[in-house]
mmCIF file of C-alpha atoms and ligand atoms in Angstrom:
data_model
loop_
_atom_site.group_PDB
_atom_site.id
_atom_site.type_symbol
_atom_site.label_atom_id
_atom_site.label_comp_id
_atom_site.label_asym_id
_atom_site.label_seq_id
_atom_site.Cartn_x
_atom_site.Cartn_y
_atom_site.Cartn_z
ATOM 1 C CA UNK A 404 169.459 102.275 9.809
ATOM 2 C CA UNK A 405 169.127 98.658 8.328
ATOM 3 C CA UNK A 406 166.034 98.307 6.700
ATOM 4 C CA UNK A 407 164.020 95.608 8.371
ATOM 5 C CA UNK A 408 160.567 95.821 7.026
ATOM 6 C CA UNK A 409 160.937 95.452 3.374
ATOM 7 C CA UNK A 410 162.712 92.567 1.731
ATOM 8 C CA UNK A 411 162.588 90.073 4.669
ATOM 9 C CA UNK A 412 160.341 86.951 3.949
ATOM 10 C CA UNK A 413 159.938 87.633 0.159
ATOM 11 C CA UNK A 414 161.446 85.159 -1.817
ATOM 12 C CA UNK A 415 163.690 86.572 -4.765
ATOM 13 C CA UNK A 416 163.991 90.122 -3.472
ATOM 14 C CA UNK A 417 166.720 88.950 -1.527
ATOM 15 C CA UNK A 418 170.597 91.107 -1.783
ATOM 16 C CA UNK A 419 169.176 92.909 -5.299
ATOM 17 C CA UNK A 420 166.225 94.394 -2.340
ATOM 18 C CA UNK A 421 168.658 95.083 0.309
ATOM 19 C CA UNK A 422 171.292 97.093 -2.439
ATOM 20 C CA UNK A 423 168.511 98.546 -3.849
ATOM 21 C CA UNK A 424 166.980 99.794 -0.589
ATOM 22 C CA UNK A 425 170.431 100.696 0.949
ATOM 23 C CA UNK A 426 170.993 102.807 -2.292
ATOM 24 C CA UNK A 427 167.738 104.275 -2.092
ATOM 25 C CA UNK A 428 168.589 105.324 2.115
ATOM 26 C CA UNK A 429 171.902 106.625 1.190
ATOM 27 C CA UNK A 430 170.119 108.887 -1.556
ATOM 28 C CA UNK A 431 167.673 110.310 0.932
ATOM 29 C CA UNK A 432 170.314 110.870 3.437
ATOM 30 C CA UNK A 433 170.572 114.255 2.658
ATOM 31 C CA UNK A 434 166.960 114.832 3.017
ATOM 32 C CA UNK A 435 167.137 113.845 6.617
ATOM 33 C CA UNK A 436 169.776 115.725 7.527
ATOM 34 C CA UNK A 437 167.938 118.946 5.889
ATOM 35 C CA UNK A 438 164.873 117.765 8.627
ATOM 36 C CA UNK A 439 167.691 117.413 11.608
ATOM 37 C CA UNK A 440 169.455 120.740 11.220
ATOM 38 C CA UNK A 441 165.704 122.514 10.250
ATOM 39 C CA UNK A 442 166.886 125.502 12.252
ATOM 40 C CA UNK A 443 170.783 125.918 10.896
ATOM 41 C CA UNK A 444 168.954 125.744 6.712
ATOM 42 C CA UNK A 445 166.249 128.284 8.132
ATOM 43 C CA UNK A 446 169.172 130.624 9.124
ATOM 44 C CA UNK A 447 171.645 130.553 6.404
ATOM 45 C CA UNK A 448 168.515 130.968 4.005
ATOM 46 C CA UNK A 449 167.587 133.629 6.121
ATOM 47 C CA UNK A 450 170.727 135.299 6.027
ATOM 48 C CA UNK A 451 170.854 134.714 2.233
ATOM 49 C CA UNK A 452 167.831 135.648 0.767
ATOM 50 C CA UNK A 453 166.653 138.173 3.271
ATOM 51 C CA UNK A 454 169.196 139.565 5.379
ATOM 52 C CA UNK A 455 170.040 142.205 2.815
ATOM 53 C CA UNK A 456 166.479 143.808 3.180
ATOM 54 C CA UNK A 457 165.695 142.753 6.834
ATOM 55 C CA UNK A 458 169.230 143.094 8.147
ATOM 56 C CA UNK A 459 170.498 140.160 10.389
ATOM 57 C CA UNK A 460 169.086 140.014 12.690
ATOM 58 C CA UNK A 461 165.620 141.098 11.532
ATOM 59 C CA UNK A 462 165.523 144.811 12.597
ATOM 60 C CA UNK A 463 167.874 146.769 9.880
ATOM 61 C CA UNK A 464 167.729 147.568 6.346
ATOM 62 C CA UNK A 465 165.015 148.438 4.009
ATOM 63 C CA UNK A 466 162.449 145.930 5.230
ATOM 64 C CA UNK A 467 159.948 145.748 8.055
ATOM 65 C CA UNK A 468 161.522 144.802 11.267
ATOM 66 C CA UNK A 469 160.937 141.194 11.859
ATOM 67 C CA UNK A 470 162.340 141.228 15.385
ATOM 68 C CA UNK A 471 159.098 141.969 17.187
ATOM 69 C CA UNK A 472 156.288 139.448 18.817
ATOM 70 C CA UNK A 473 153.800 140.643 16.740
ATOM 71 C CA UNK A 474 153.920 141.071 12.966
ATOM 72 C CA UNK A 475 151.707 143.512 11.033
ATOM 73 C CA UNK A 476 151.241 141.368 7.977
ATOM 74 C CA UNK A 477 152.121 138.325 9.449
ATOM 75 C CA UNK A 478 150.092 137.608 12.128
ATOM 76 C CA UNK A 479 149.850 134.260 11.761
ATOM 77 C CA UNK A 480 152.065 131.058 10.792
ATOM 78 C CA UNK A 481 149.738 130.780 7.913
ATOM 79 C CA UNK A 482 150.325 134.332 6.918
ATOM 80 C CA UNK A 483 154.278 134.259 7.335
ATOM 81 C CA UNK A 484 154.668 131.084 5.230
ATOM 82 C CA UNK A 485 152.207 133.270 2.404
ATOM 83 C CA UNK A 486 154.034 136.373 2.930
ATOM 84 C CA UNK A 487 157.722 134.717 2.076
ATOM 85 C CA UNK A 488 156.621 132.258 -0.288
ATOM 86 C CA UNK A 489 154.510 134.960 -2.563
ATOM 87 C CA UNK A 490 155.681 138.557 -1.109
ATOM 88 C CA UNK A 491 153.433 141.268 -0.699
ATOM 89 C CA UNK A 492 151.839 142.699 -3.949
ATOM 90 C CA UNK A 493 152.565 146.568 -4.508
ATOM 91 C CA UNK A 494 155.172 146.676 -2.152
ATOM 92 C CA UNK A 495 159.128 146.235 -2.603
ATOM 93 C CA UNK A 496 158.656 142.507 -0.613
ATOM 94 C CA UNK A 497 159.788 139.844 -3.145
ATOM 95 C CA UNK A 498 158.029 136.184 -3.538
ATOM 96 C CA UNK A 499 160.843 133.482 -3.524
ATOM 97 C CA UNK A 500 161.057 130.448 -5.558
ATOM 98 C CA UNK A 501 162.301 128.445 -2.447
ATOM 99 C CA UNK A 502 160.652 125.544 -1.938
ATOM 100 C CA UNK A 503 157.786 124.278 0.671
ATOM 101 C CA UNK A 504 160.374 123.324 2.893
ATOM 102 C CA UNK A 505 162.845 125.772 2.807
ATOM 103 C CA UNK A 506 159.816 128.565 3.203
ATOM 104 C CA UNK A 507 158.938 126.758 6.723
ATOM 105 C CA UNK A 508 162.704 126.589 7.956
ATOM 106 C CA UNK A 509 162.672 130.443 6.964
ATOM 107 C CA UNK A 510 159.543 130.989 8.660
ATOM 108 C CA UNK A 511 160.556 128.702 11.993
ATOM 109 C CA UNK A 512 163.607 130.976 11.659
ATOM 110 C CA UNK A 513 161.765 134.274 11.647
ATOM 111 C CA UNK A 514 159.503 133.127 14.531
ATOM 112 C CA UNK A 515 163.022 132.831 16.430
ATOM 113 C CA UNK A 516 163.392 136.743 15.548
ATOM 114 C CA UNK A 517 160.600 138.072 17.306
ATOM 115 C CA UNK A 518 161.525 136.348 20.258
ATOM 116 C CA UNK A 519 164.775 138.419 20.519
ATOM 117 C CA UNK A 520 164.653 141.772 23.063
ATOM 118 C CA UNK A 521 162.637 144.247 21.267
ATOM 119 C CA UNK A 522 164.463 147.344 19.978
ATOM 120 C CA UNK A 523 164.707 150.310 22.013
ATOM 121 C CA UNK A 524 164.424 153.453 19.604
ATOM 122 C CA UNK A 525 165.599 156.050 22.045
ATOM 123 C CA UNK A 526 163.999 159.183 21.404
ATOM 124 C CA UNK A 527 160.841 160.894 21.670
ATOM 125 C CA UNK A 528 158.038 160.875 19.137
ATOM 126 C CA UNK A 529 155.793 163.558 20.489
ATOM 127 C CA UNK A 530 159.213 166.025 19.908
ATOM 128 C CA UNK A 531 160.125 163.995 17.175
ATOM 129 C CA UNK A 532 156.658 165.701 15.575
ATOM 130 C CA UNK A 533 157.633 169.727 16.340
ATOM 131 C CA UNK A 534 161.157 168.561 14.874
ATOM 132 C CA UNK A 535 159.112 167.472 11.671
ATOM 133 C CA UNK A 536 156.729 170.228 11.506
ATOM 134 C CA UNK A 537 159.654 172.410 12.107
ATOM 135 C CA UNK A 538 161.414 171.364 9.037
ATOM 136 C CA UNK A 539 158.699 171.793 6.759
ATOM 137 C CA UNK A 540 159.207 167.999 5.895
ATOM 138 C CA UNK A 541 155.311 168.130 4.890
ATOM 139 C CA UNK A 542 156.587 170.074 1.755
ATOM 140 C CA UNK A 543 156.896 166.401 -0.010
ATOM 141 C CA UNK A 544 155.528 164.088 2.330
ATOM 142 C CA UNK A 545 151.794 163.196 3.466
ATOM 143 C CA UNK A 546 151.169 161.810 6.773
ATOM 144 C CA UNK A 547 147.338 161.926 7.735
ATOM 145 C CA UNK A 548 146.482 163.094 4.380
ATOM 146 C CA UNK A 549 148.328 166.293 4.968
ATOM 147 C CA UNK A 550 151.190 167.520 2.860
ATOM 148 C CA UNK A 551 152.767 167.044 -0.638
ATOM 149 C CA UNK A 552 153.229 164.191 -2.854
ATOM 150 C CA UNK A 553 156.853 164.681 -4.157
ATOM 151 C CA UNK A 554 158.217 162.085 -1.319
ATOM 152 C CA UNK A 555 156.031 159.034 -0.745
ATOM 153 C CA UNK A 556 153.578 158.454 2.032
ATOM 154 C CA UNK A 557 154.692 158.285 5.389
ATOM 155 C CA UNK A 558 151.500 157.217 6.819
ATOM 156 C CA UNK A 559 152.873 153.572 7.412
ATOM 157 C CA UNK A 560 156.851 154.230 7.071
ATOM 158 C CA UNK A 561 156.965 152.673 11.034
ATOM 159 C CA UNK A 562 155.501 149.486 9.328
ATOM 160 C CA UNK A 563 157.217 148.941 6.176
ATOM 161 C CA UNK A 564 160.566 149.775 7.486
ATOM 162 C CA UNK A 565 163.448 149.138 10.249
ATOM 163 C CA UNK A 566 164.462 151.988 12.141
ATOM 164 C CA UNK A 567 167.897 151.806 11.254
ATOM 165 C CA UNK A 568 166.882 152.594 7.637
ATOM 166 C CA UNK A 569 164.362 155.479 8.438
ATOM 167 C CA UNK A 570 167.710 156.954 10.368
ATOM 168 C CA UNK A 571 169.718 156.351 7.472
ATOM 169 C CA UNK A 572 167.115 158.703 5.086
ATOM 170 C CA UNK A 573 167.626 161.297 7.288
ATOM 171 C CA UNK A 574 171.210 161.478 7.652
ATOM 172 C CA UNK A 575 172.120 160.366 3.470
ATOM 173 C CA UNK A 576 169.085 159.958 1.706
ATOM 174 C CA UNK A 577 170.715 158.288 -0.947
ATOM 175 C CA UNK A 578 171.921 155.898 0.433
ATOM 176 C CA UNK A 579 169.095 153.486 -0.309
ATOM 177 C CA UNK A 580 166.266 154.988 -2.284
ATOM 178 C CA UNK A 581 163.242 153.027 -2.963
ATOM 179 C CA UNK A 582 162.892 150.160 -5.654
ATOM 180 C CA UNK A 583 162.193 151.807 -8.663
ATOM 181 C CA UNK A 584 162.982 155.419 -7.458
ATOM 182 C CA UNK A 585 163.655 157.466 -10.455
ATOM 183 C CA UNK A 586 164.996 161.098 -10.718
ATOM 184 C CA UNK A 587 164.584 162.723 -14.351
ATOM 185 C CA UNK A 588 166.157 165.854 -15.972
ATOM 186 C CA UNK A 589 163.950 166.662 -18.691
ATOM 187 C CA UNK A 590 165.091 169.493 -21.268
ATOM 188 C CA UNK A 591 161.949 170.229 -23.805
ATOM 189 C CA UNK A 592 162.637 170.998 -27.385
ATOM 190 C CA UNK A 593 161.200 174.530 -26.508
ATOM 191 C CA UNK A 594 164.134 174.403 -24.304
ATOM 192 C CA UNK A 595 162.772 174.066 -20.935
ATOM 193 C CA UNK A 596 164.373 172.119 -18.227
ATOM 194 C CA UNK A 597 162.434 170.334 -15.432
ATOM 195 C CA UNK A 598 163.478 167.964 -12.711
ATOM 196 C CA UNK A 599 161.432 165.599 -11.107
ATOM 197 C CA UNK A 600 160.538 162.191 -9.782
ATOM 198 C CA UNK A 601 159.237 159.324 -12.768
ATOM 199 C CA UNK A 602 155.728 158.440 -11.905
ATOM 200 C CA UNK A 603 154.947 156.198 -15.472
ATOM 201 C CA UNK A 604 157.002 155.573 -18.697
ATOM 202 C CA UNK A 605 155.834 154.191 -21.828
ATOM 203 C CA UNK A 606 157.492 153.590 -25.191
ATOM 204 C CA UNK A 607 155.822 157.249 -26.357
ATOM 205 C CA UNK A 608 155.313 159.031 -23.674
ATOM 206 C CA UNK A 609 156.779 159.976 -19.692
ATOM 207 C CA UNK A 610 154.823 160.857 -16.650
ATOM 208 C CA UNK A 611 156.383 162.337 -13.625
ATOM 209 C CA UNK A 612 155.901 165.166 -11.218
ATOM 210 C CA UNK A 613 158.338 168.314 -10.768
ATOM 211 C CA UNK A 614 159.992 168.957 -7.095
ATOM 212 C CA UNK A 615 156.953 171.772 -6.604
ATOM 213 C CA UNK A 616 154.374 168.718 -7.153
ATOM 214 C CA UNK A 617 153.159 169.674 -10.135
ATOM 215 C CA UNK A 618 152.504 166.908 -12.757
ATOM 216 C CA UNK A 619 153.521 166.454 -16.372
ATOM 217 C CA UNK A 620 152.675 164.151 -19.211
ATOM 218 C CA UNK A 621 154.924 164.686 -22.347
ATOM 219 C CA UNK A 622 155.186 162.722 -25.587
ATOM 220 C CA UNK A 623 158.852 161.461 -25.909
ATOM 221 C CA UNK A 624 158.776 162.970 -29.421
ATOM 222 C CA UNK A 625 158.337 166.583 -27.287
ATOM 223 C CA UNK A 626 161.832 166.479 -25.327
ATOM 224 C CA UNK A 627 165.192 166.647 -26.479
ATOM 225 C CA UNK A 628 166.900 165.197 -23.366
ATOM 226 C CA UNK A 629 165.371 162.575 -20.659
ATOM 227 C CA UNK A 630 168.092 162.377 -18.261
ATOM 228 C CA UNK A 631 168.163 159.113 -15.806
ATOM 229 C CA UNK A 632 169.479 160.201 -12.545
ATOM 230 C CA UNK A 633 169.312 156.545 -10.206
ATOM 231 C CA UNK A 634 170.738 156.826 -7.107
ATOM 232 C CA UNK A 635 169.862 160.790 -6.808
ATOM 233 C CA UNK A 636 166.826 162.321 -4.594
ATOM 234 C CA UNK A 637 165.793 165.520 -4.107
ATOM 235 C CA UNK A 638 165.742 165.173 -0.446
ATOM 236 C CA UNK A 639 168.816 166.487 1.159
ATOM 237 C CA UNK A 640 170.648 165.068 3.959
ATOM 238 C CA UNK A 641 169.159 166.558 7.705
ATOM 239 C CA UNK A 642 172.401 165.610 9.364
ATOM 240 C CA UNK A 643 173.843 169.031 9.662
ATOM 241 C CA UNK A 644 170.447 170.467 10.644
ATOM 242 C CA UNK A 645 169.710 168.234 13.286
ATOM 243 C CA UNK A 646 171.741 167.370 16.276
ATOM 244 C CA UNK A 647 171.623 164.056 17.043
ATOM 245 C CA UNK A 648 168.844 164.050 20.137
ATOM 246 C CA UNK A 649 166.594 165.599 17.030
ATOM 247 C CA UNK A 650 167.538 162.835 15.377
ATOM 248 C CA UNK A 651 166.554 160.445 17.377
ATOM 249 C CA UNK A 652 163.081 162.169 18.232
ATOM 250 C CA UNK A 653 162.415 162.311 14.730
ATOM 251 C CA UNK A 654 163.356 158.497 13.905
ATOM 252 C CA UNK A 655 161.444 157.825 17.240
ATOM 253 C CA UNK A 656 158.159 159.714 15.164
ATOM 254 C CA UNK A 657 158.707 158.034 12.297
ATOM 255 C CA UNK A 658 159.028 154.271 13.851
ATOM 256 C CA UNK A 659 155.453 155.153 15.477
ATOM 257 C CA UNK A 660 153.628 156.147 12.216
ATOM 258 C CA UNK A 661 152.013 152.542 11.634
ATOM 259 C CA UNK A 662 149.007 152.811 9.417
ATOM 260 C CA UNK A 663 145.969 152.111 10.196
ATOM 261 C CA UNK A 664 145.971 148.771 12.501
HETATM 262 C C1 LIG B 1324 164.078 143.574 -1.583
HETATM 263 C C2 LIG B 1324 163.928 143.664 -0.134
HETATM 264 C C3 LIG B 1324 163.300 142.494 0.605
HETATM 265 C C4 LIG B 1324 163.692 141.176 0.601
HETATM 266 C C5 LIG B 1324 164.817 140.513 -0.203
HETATM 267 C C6 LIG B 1324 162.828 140.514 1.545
HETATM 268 N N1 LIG B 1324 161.950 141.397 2.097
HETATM 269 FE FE1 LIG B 1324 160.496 140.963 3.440
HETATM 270 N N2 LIG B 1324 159.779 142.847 3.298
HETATM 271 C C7 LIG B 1324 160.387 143.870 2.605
HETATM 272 C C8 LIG B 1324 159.605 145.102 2.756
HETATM 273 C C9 LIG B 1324 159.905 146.464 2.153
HETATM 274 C C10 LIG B 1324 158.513 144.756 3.581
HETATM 275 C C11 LIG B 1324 157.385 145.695 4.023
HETATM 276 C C12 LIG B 1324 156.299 145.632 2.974
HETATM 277 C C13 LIG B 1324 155.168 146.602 3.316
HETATM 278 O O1 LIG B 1324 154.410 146.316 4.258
HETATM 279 O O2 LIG B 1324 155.083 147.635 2.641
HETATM 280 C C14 LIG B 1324 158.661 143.343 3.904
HETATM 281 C C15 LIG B 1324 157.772 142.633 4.684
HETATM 282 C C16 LIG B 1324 158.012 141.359 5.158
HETATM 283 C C17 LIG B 1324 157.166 140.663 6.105
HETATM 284 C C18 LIG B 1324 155.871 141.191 6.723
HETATM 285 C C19 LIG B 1324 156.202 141.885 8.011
HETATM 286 C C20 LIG B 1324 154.969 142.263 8.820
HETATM 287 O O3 LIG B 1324 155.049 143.309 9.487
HETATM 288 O O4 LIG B 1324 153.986 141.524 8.814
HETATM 289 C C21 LIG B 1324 157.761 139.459 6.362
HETATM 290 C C22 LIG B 1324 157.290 138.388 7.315
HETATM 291 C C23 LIG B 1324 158.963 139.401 5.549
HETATM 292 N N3 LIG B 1324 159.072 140.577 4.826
HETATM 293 C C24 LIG B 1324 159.847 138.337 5.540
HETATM 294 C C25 LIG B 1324 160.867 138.199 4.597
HETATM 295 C C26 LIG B 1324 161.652 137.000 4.447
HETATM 296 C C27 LIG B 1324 161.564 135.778 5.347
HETATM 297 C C28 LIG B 1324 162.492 137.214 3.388
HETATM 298 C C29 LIG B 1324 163.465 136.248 2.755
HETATM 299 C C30 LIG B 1324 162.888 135.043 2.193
HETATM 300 C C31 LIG B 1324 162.238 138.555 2.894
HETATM 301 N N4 LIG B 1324 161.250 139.112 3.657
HETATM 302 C C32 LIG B 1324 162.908 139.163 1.839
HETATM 303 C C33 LIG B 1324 161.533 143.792 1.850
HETATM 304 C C34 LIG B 1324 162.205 142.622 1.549
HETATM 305 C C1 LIG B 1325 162.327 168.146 -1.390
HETATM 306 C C2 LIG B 1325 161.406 167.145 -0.982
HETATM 307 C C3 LIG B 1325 161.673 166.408 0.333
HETATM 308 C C4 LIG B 1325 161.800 166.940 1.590
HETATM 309 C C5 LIG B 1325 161.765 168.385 2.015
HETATM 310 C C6 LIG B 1325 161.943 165.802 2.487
HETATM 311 N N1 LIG B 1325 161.904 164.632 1.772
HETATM 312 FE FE1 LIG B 1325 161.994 162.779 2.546
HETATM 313 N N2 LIG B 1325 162.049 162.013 0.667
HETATM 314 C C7 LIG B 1325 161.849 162.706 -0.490
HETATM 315 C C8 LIG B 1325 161.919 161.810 -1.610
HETATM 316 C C9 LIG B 1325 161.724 162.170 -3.079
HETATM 317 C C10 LIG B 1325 162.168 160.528 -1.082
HETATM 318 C C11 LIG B 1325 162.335 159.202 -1.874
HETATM 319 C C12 LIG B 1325 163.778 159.063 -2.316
HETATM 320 C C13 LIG B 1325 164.704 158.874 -1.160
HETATM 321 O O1 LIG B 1325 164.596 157.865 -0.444
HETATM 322 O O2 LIG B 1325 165.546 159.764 -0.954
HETATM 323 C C14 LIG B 1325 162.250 160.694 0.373
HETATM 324 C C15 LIG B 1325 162.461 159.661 1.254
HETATM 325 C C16 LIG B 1325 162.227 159.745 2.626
HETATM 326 C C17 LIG B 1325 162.204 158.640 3.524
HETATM 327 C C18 LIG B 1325 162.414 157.167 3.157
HETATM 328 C C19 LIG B 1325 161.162 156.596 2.568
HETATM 329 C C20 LIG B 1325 161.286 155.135 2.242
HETATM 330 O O3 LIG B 1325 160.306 154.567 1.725
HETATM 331 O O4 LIG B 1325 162.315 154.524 2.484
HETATM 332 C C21 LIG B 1325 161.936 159.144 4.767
HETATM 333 C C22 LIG B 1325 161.797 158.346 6.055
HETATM 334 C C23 LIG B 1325 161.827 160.560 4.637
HETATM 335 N N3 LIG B 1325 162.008 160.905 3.312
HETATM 336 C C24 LIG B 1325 161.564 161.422 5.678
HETATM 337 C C25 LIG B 1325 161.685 162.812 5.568
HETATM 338 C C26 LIG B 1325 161.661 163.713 6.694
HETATM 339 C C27 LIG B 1325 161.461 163.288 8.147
HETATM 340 C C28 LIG B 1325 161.842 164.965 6.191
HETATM 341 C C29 LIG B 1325 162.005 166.241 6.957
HETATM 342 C C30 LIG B 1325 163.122 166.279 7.872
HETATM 343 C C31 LIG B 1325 161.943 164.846 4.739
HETATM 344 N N4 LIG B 1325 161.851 163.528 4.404
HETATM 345 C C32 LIG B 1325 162.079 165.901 3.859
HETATM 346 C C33 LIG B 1325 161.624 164.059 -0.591
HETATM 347 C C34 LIG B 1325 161.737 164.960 0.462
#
């Protein structure tokens, strides 16, 4: 701890050298602590800033799950440090304004995620399909470039999100709707009513797309009412419709709808 390099042998710097440099140490003390409990900061930052997304342990909530050996995005440390410090453009992951350091105790911390058992999703996919063709749930969503556009994309739902959330959109859908997710009642001045999802919105005019697909484009000055509905969807909840091995087939189809690799 004593500083032993500095100060010695140089006339005049003396007890003035020593405070100073003592001061100086007990400043940066801090700083090595932060390096000595790396892991500890890389948790309770973890927990902080992106538990509520990637749930706690990495495999809940509306984020990807991080508890797996192999990352999509992220397939490298390079990638991972990118990934938190910036987020990924055009999709609901955030950039953070943490700093250099705190990124790579978040990162070391992530690493330690994927190291954890991977999840078993019990079910079965290939039943999990019927149960989804079954259902008709190709009325408002595409997988393959099959079905309708009310709903987003499933193509890479496996990817983007945890199973625990794609469970949780089957059983109460609005529970946790996408960022930005936007139902509208619209009632036109020539009295018409339409409900539907908000695709763009301007000062003058709205965009969005009625729960039979079709699309719309009105001037603000054309509508009487433009009713905000957050925290509604037009899907209903599948819980009484399914019994709970559907369920799980069905999650199990979901979790293995990755994208293209
Ligand atoms: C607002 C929710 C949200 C927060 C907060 C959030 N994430 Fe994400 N994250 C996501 C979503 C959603 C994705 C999937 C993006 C996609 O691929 O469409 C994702 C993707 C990722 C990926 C890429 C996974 C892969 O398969 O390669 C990593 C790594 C990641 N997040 C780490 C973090 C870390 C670390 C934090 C905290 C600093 C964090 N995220 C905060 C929502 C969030
Ligand atoms: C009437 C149209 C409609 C039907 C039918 C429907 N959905 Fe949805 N679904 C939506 C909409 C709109 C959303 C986005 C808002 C939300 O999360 O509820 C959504 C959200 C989802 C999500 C979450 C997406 C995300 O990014 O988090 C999943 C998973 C999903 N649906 C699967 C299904 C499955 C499986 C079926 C069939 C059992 C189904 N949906 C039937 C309209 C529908």
């Amino acid at each position: 701890m004593r500083p032993r390099t500095m100060g010695r042998g140089v006339p005049g710097i003396g007890a003035v050298g020593v405070g100073l440099l003592s001061f100086v140490m007990l400043w940066a003390q801090p700083l090595f602590a932060v390096q000595v409990s790396d892991e500890g900061q890389g948790k309770r930052l973890y927990e902080s800033q992106c538990g509520s997304c990637h749930g706690p342990l990495g495999n809940g909530g509306k984020g990807a799950n991080l508890a797996q050996p192999r990352l999509r995005r992220a397939t490298d440390d390079q990638a991972l440090f990118n990934i938190i410090r910036r987020g990924i453009r055009g999709t609901e992951m955030p950039g953070s304004p943490l700093t250099p350091s705190q990124v790579s105790s978040i990162a070391a911390y992530v690493k330690t995620l994927g190291r954890i058992e991977p999840e078993d999703v019990p079910g079965d996919g290939i039943r999990g399909e019927t149960v989804y063709a079954r259902l008709n749930c190709a009325r408002c969503h595409t997988v393959s470039g099959r079905g309708g556009s009310v709903g987003p994309d499933l193509d890479d739902i496996g990817a983007r999100r945890s199973a625990a959330h794609l469970r949780e959109a089957l059983i109460e859908p609005e529970a946790s709707l996408p960022n930005g997710f936007l139902q509208l009642r619209i009632v036109t001045k020539d009295s018409r009513t339409l409900t539907g999802i908000r695709l763009n919105e301007d000062g003058f005019s709205i965009q969005f797309r009625d729960l039979a697909g079709r699309f719309y484009s009105f001037w603000k000055d054309e509508l009487d009412t433009i009713e905000q509905q957050w925290q509604r969807s037009p899907m209903v909840s599948y819980e009484a419709r399914l019994t709970s091995d559907q369920t799980d087939d069905l999650v199990a189809y979901l979790v293995s709808l990755k994208g293209a690799q």
